[in-house]
Coordinates of C-alpha atoms in Angstrom, one line a residue:
V80 CA 12.1 -95.8 28.4
P81 CA 10.4 -94.4 25.7
S82 CA 12.4 -90.6 24.0
L83 CA 10.1 -87.5 24.1
T84 CA 9.2 -88.1 20.4
T85 CA 8.0 -91.0 21.0
K86 CA 5.6 -90.7 24.4
V87 CA 4.4 -87.6 22.3
E88 CA 4.0 -89.9 18.9
L89 CA 2.1 -92.2 20.8
L90 CA -0.4 -90.1 23.0
F91 CA -0.9 -88.5 20.2
G92 CA -2.4 -91.5 18.0
G93 CA -4.4 -92.7 21.1
R94 CA -6.5 -88.7 21.2
C95 CA -6.5 -88.9 17.4
K96 CA -7.1 -92.3 16.5
R97 CA -4.9 -91.9 13.3
P98 CA -0.7 -91.9 13.5
P99 CA 0.8 -87.8 13.5
Q100 CA 2.3 -86.5 10.2
G101 CA 5.8 -85.1 11.7
V102 CA 6.9 -84.9 15.2
H103 CA 9.1 -81.9 16.4
F104 CA 12.4 -81.3 19.3
A105 CA 13.4 -78.5 20.4
P106 CA 16.0 -78.5 23.2
G107 CA 16.7 -76.2 26.2
R108 CA 19.4 -74.7 26.8
L109 CA 22.3 -72.9 29.0
V110 CA 23.6 -69.9 28.4
V111 CA 28.0 -70.1 29.9
L112 CA 28.0 -66.6 29.6
G113 CA 26.8 -63.4 28.0
E114 CA 23.1 -62.6 29.8
H115 CA 21.3 -60.3 28.4
L116 CA 23.4 -59.9 25.6
D117 CA 21.3 -61.4 22.5
H118 CA 18.6 -58.8 22.8
Q119 CA 21.9 -56.0 22.7
L120 CA 22.6 -57.6 19.7
G121 CA 25.7 -58.9 21.3
R122 CA 28.2 -62.7 21.3
V123 CA 26.6 -65.9 23.7
L124 CA 27.6 -69.0 24.1
A125 CA 25.1 -71.4 25.0
T126 CA 24.8 -75.2 25.2
P127 CA 22.0 -77.3 25.2
L128 CA 20.2 -79.2 27.5
R129 CA 19.2 -83.8 26.7
E130 CA 15.0 -82.4 28.0
G131 CA 13.4 -80.5 25.5
V132 CA 9.6 -80.3 24.4
A133 CA 8.1 -82.5 21.5
C134 CA 5.3 -81.5 19.8
A135 CA 3.3 -84.0 17.5
W136 CA 0.6 -82.5 13.8
G137 CA -1.5 -83.8 11.7
V138 CA -4.2 -81.6 9.6
R139 CA -7.0 -81.9 10.5
P140 CA -10.3 -82.1 8.1
D141 CA -12.1 -79.4 9.6
S142 CA -11.3 -75.9 9.5
R143 CA -10.1 -75.9 13.3
V144 CA -7.3 -76.2 15.2
V145 CA -6.3 -78.2 18.6
V146 CA -3.6 -77.0 20.5
W147 CA -3.5 -80.4 23.4
S148 CA -0.9 -79.3 25.8
M149 CA 0.0 -82.6 27.6
N150 CA 1.8 -80.8 30.9
A151 CA -0.3 -78.5 31.5
R152 CA -3.4 -81.6 30.9
Q153 CA -5.1 -78.8 28.4
K154 CA -6.5 -78.2 25.1
D155 CA -7.5 -75.5 23.5
S156 CA -9.9 -74.8 20.1
F157 CA -10.2 -72.3 19.0
H158 CA -11.4 -71.0 14.2
Q159 CA -9.3 -70.4 11.8
D160 CA -11.0 -66.8 11.8
R161 CA -10.8 -66.1 15.9
L162 CA -7.1 -65.5 16.8
F163 CA -7.7 -63.5 19.6
K164 CA -6.1 -64.2 23.6
S165 CA -7.2 -66.4 25.4
G166 CA -5.3 -65.2 29.1
R167 CA -3.5 -68.9 28.7
S168 CA -0.3 -68.4 28.0
W169 CA 0.9 -71.2 26.7
A170 CA -2.6 -71.4 24.5
D171 CA -2.0 -67.9 23.3
L172 CA 1.4 -69.0 22.4
A173 CA 0.2 -71.5 19.7
R174 CA -2.8 -68.6 18.4
G175 CA 0.2 -66.7 17.4
A176 CA 2.3 -69.1 16.1
Y177 CA -0.3 -70.1 13.7
A178 CA -1.4 -66.5 13.4
H179 CA 2.0 -65.4 12.3
V180 CA 2.4 -68.0 10.1
A181 CA -0.5 -67.0 7.9
A182 CA -0.3 -63.5 8.6
D183 CA 1.7 -64.2 4.9
G184 CA -2.2 -64.9 3.2
R185 CA -1.3 -68.3 3.2
R186 CA -4.3 -70.4 2.8
M187 CA -4.5 -72.6 5.9
P188 CA -5.9 -75.6 6.8
G189 CA -7.0 -76.8 10.3
I190 CA -4.2 -79.1 12.8
D191 CA -3.7 -80.6 15.6
L192 CA -1.5 -79.8 17.7
M193 CA -0.5 -82.2 20.6
V194 CA 3.0 -80.4 22.7
L195 CA 4.8 -83.0 26.1
G196 CA 8.0 -81.7 27.4
D197 CA 10.4 -82.8 29.8
L198 CA 11.6 -80.0 30.2
Q199 CA 11.1 -76.7 33.4
I200 CA 9.4 -74.3 33.3
G201 CA 10.2 -70.3 34.9
Q202 CA 13.9 -71.8 35.6
G203 CA 15.4 -69.6 33.0
L204 CA 16.3 -73.2 30.4
A205 CA 14.3 -71.4 27.5
S206 CA 11.2 -73.5 27.1
S207 CA 8.5 -71.2 25.6
A208 CA 11.6 -70.9 23.2
A209 CA 11.5 -74.2 22.8
Y210 CA 8.2 -74.7 22.9
L211 CA 6.8 -72.1 19.8
V212 CA 10.1 -73.7 17.5
V213 CA 8.4 -77.2 17.4
L214 CA 4.8 -75.3 17.4
L215 CA 6.2 -73.5 14.4
R216 CA 7.8 -75.7 13.0
S217 CA 4.9 -78.0 12.7
I218 CA 2.5 -75.8 11.5
Y219 CA 4.8 -74.9 9.0
D220 CA 5.3 -78.1 7.9
A221 CA 1.7 -78.3 7.4
V222 CA 2.0 -75.6 5.0
G223 CA 4.7 -76.9 3.2
V224 CA 7.3 -74.9 3.8
Y225 CA 10.5 -74.7 5.3
R226 CA 11.3 -72.4 7.3
S227 CA 15.1 -71.1 8.7
R228 CA 16.3 -71.6 12.0
F229 CA 17.2 -68.0 10.8
E230 CA 14.1 -67.6 10.5
L231 CA 12.6 -69.0 13.5
A232 CA 14.7 -66.3 15.6
Q233 CA 13.0 -64.1 13.9
D234 CA 9.5 -65.4 14.4
V235 CA 9.9 -66.1 18.1
P236 CA 10.6 -62.9 19.2
A237 CA 7.7 -61.2 17.4
I238 CA 5.3 -63.6 19.1
E239 CA 6.3 -63.9 22.7
Q240 CA 5.2 -59.8 21.7
E241 CA 2.6 -59.1 20.3
W242 CA 1.5 -62.3 22.1
L243 CA 2.9 -62.0 26.3
G244 CA 4.0 -58.9 25.4
V245 CA 7.7 -60.3 26.6
R246 CA 9.9 -58.9 24.5
C247 CA 12.9 -61.8 24.7
G248 CA 15.7 -61.7 21.4
S249 CA 16.6 -64.3 19.2
M250 CA 19.4 -66.0 21.4
D251 CA 17.0 -69.0 22.8
P252 CA 15.5 -69.3 19.0
Y253 CA 17.8 -69.6 17.2
V254 CA 20.0 -71.9 20.0
V255 CA 17.2 -74.4 20.2
A256 CA 16.4 -74.6 17.0
S257 CA 20.1 -74.8 16.1
A258 CA 21.8 -76.8 18.6
K259 CA 23.1 -80.1 19.4
S260 CA 24.4 -82.7 22.3
A261 CA 27.8 -82.4 24.0
Q262 CA 28.4 -78.3 22.2
V263 CA 29.0 -75.2 22.6
L264 CA 26.7 -72.6 20.1
H265 CA 29.4 -69.5 20.7
V266 CA 26.3 -67.2 18.9
D267 CA 26.6 -64.2 17.7
C268 CA 23.2 -62.2 17.8
R269 CA 23.8 -59.6 15.7
E270 CA 24.3 -61.4 12.6
L271 CA 22.3 -64.9 13.7
D272 CA 26.0 -67.1 12.6
H273 CA 27.7 -68.9 15.0
E274 CA 30.7 -71.8 15.6
T275 CA 30.6 -74.2 17.2
L276 CA 32.3 -75.4 20.3
Q277 CA 33.3 -78.5 22.4
L278 CA 32.6 -79.2 25.2
P279 CA 35.9 -79.4 27.9
E280 CA 36.9 -83.6 28.0
G281 CA 35.8 -85.0 31.8
H282 CA 33.5 -82.0 32.3
A283 CA 29.8 -80.7 31.4
F284 CA 27.3 -78.0 32.7
V285 CA 24.8 -78.8 34.1
G286 CA 21.3 -77.2 35.8
V287 CA 21.1 -76.7 39.4
E288 CA 17.5 -75.7 40.5
S289 CA 17.3 -72.5 42.8
G290 CA 13.1 -73.9 43.2
I291 CA 12.2 -69.9 42.7
Q292 CA 10.3 -70.1 39.3
R293 CA 9.7 -66.7 37.5
R294 CA 7.2 -65.9 34.3
L295 CA 8.8 -62.9 32.6
T296 CA 5.9 -61.1 32.7
D297 CA 5.8 -61.0 35.9
T298 CA 10.0 -59.2 35.8
P299 CA 12.1 -55.8 36.2
Y300 CA 12.4 -58.1 32.2
N301 CA 11.3 -54.8 29.7
A302 CA 12.7 -52.7 32.3
R303 CA 16.1 -53.9 31.9
R304 CA 15.9 -53.5 28.1
A305 CA 14.3 -50.7 28.3
E306 CA 17.5 -48.8 30.4
L307 CA 19.7 -50.1 27.5
E308 CA 17.9 -48.8 25.3
S309 CA 17.6 -45.7 26.9
A310 CA 22.1 -45.8 27.5
L311 CA 21.8 -46.3 23.9
A312 CA 20.3 -43.6 22.7
T313 CA 22.7 -41.2 25.5
L314 CA 25.6 -42.7 24.0
Q315 CA 25.2 -42.0 20.4
R316 CA 24.4 -38.4 20.6
E317 CA 28.2 -37.9 21.6
Q318 CA 28.3 -41.1 19.1
P319 CA 26.2 -41.0 16.3
A320 CA 28.1 -44.3 13.9
L321 CA 27.4 -46.1 17.6
R322 CA 25.7 -49.1 16.6
G323 CA 25.3 -51.3 20.2
I324 CA 26.6 -50.9 23.8
C325 CA 28.3 -54.8 22.8
D326 CA 30.5 -52.8 20.5
L327 CA 31.7 -50.6 23.1
G328 CA 35.6 -51.6 24.6
M329 CA 36.3 -52.0 27.9
D330 CA 38.6 -48.7 27.9
V331 CA 35.7 -46.4 27.9
L332 CA 33.7 -47.4 31.1
P333 CA 35.9 -44.9 33.0
A334 CA 34.8 -42.6 30.2
L335 CA 30.9 -43.5 30.2
A336 CA 30.9 -42.2 34.5
T337 CA 30.9 -38.6 33.0
Q338 CA 27.7 -39.5 30.5
L339 CA 25.3 -41.8 32.0
D340 CA 23.5 -41.9 36.0
E341 CA 24.6 -44.6 38.0
T342 CA 22.2 -47.0 37.2
A343 CA 22.4 -46.8 33.4
L344 CA 26.3 -47.0 34.1
R345 CA 25.8 -50.4 35.9
R346 CA 23.2 -51.8 33.4
V347 CA 25.7 -50.1 30.5
R348 CA 29.0 -51.7 33.0
H349 CA 27.3 -55.5 32.7
V350 CA 27.4 -55.1 28.6
V351 CA 30.9 -54.4 28.1
T352 CA 31.7 -56.8 30.6
E353 CA 30.2 -59.4 29.4
T354 CA 31.0 -59.2 25.8
A355 CA 34.9 -59.8 26.9
R356 CA 33.6 -62.6 28.9
V357 CA 32.0 -64.0 26.3
G358 CA 35.3 -63.5 23.7
E359 CA 37.7 -64.8 26.7
A360 CA 35.9 -68.0 27.1
A361 CA 35.6 -69.1 24.0
A362 CA 39.0 -69.3 23.8
A363 CA 39.3 -70.6 27.7
L364 CA 36.6 -73.5 25.5
E365 CA 39.8 -73.6 22.6
S366 CA 42.2 -74.3 24.5
G367 CA 40.7 -76.9 27.1
D368 CA 41.9 -74.2 30.0
K369 CA 38.6 -74.8 32.6
Q370 CA 39.9 -73.3 35.0
A371 CA 39.6 -69.8 33.4
L372 CA 36.0 -71.0 32.0
G373 CA 34.9 -71.1 35.7
S374 CA 36.1 -68.2 36.7
L375 CA 34.2 -66.2 34.3
M376 CA 31.6 -68.0 35.0
N377 CA 32.0 -66.5 38.8
D378 CA 32.4 -63.4 37.8
G379 CA 29.6 -62.8 35.9
H380 CA 27.8 -64.1 38.0
R381 CA 28.9 -60.8 41.0
S382 CA 28.0 -58.8 37.4
L383 CA 24.3 -59.9 36.9
V384 CA 24.4 -59.1 41.3
E385 CA 26.2 -56.3 41.4
D386 CA 24.8 -54.7 37.6
F387 CA 22.4 -56.0 36.5
E388 CA 20.8 -56.2 39.5
S389 CA 18.9 -59.5 37.9
S390 CA 20.1 -61.9 40.8
L391 CA 18.2 -62.9 44.0
P392 CA 19.7 -63.3 47.5
E393 CA 18.2 -67.2 47.4
I394 CA 20.0 -67.3 44.5
D395 CA 23.6 -65.2 44.9
R396 CA 23.7 -68.8 48.6
L397 CA 22.9 -70.9 46.4
A398 CA 25.9 -69.9 44.4
E399 CA 28.0 -69.9 47.0
E400 CA 27.1 -73.4 48.3
V401 CA 27.6 -75.5 44.5
R402 CA 31.1 -73.2 44.4
Q403 CA 32.1 -75.3 47.7
R404 CA 32.3 -78.6 45.9
P405 CA 35.3 -80.1 45.1
E406 CA 34.0 -80.8 41.4
V407 CA 33.1 -77.8 40.5
L408 CA 35.2 -74.8 38.5
G409 CA 32.0 -71.7 38.0
A410 CA 28.9 -71.6 38.6
R411 CA 26.3 -68.9 37.6
L412 CA 22.4 -67.6 36.8
N413 CA 21.1 -68.9 33.9
G414 CA 18.5 -67.6 32.0
A415 CA 17.0 -63.9 31.8
G416 CA 17.1 -63.7 36.4
W417 CA 15.0 -63.5 39.5
G418 CA 14.9 -67.1 39.5
G419 CA 15.2 -70.3 37.9
Q420 CA 17.8 -72.1 37.7
L421 CA 22.8 -71.7 38.4
A422 CA 24.6 -72.5 35.2
V423 CA 27.1 -75.2 36.5
L424 CA 30.8 -76.1 35.1
T425 CA 31.7 -79.2 36.8
T426 CA 33.9 -82.4 36.7
I427 CA 32.3 -85.7 35.6
D428 CA 33.2 -89.3 36.7
S429 CA 34.1 -91.3 33.5
D430 CA 33.3 -94.4 35.4

């Protein structure tokens, strides 16, 4: 079976009547633990998927930019000097990527961009981050500029906020631009750096579909970020040196009840306890303690249900059903929430 990159290369040649000048691939990802810590500049554990997004590109002889979404079976075409929103999210992200690269005053070529993915959209698997990373790498290649994963992790949130209105964090683009298979990345989202941990032998992280799709623009995602920012501002009145909620220790939680209202306290409690879980889970991965890791994942899901309120009853029931299987050690909601997949730690058959 041809790989995704081979498929998009062949499709490009058939449509554009010439081979592409380059092809890029970025995987999707599962979050092991650390949900909603990236936009709070905390630490996250994430692992790449085999599925992802590929983009083939080639410079055109004119000034037009043509983008094919082979999954949507649609084409977008625009002139360099007419960059405005089209109302189609996939097209607007491509326009935003081109505009972002052009913003430094570079001389921009016309370019053909063909995108193909085998990653499910609206399932919390970082499909939009993977899409933007391959687009940005292709466009930067076309103008002869290298862009590091550190820089891409800053580019992608800026584009998503400006062109879709989603205030996403840096973790997704950093992970999909960095990760290799059979690894877990322990990402420091403040420094945009990571250490690599190995998957437990005989075990795997897999995604389980809930059947519930969502777009972050249609969820309370931005509202949750605003709630955390408001809570941080309140806490900084008493602690001016506090840089972020992730810097708070578990020991301060009882005292926060006198400073925050009930909703703000729940949101902050999720961030503080999830930060502790990430540290414990990293230690469990290093020591090979799979039972502890699975238990921490279950606790993380409970926090998303009770404190961050980003789950749904259908997903909670699915998580409980999955946990009843003898091979499953832990299951939690994956991604920003309000739909998508579960991240599941399971034993695997060595045969």
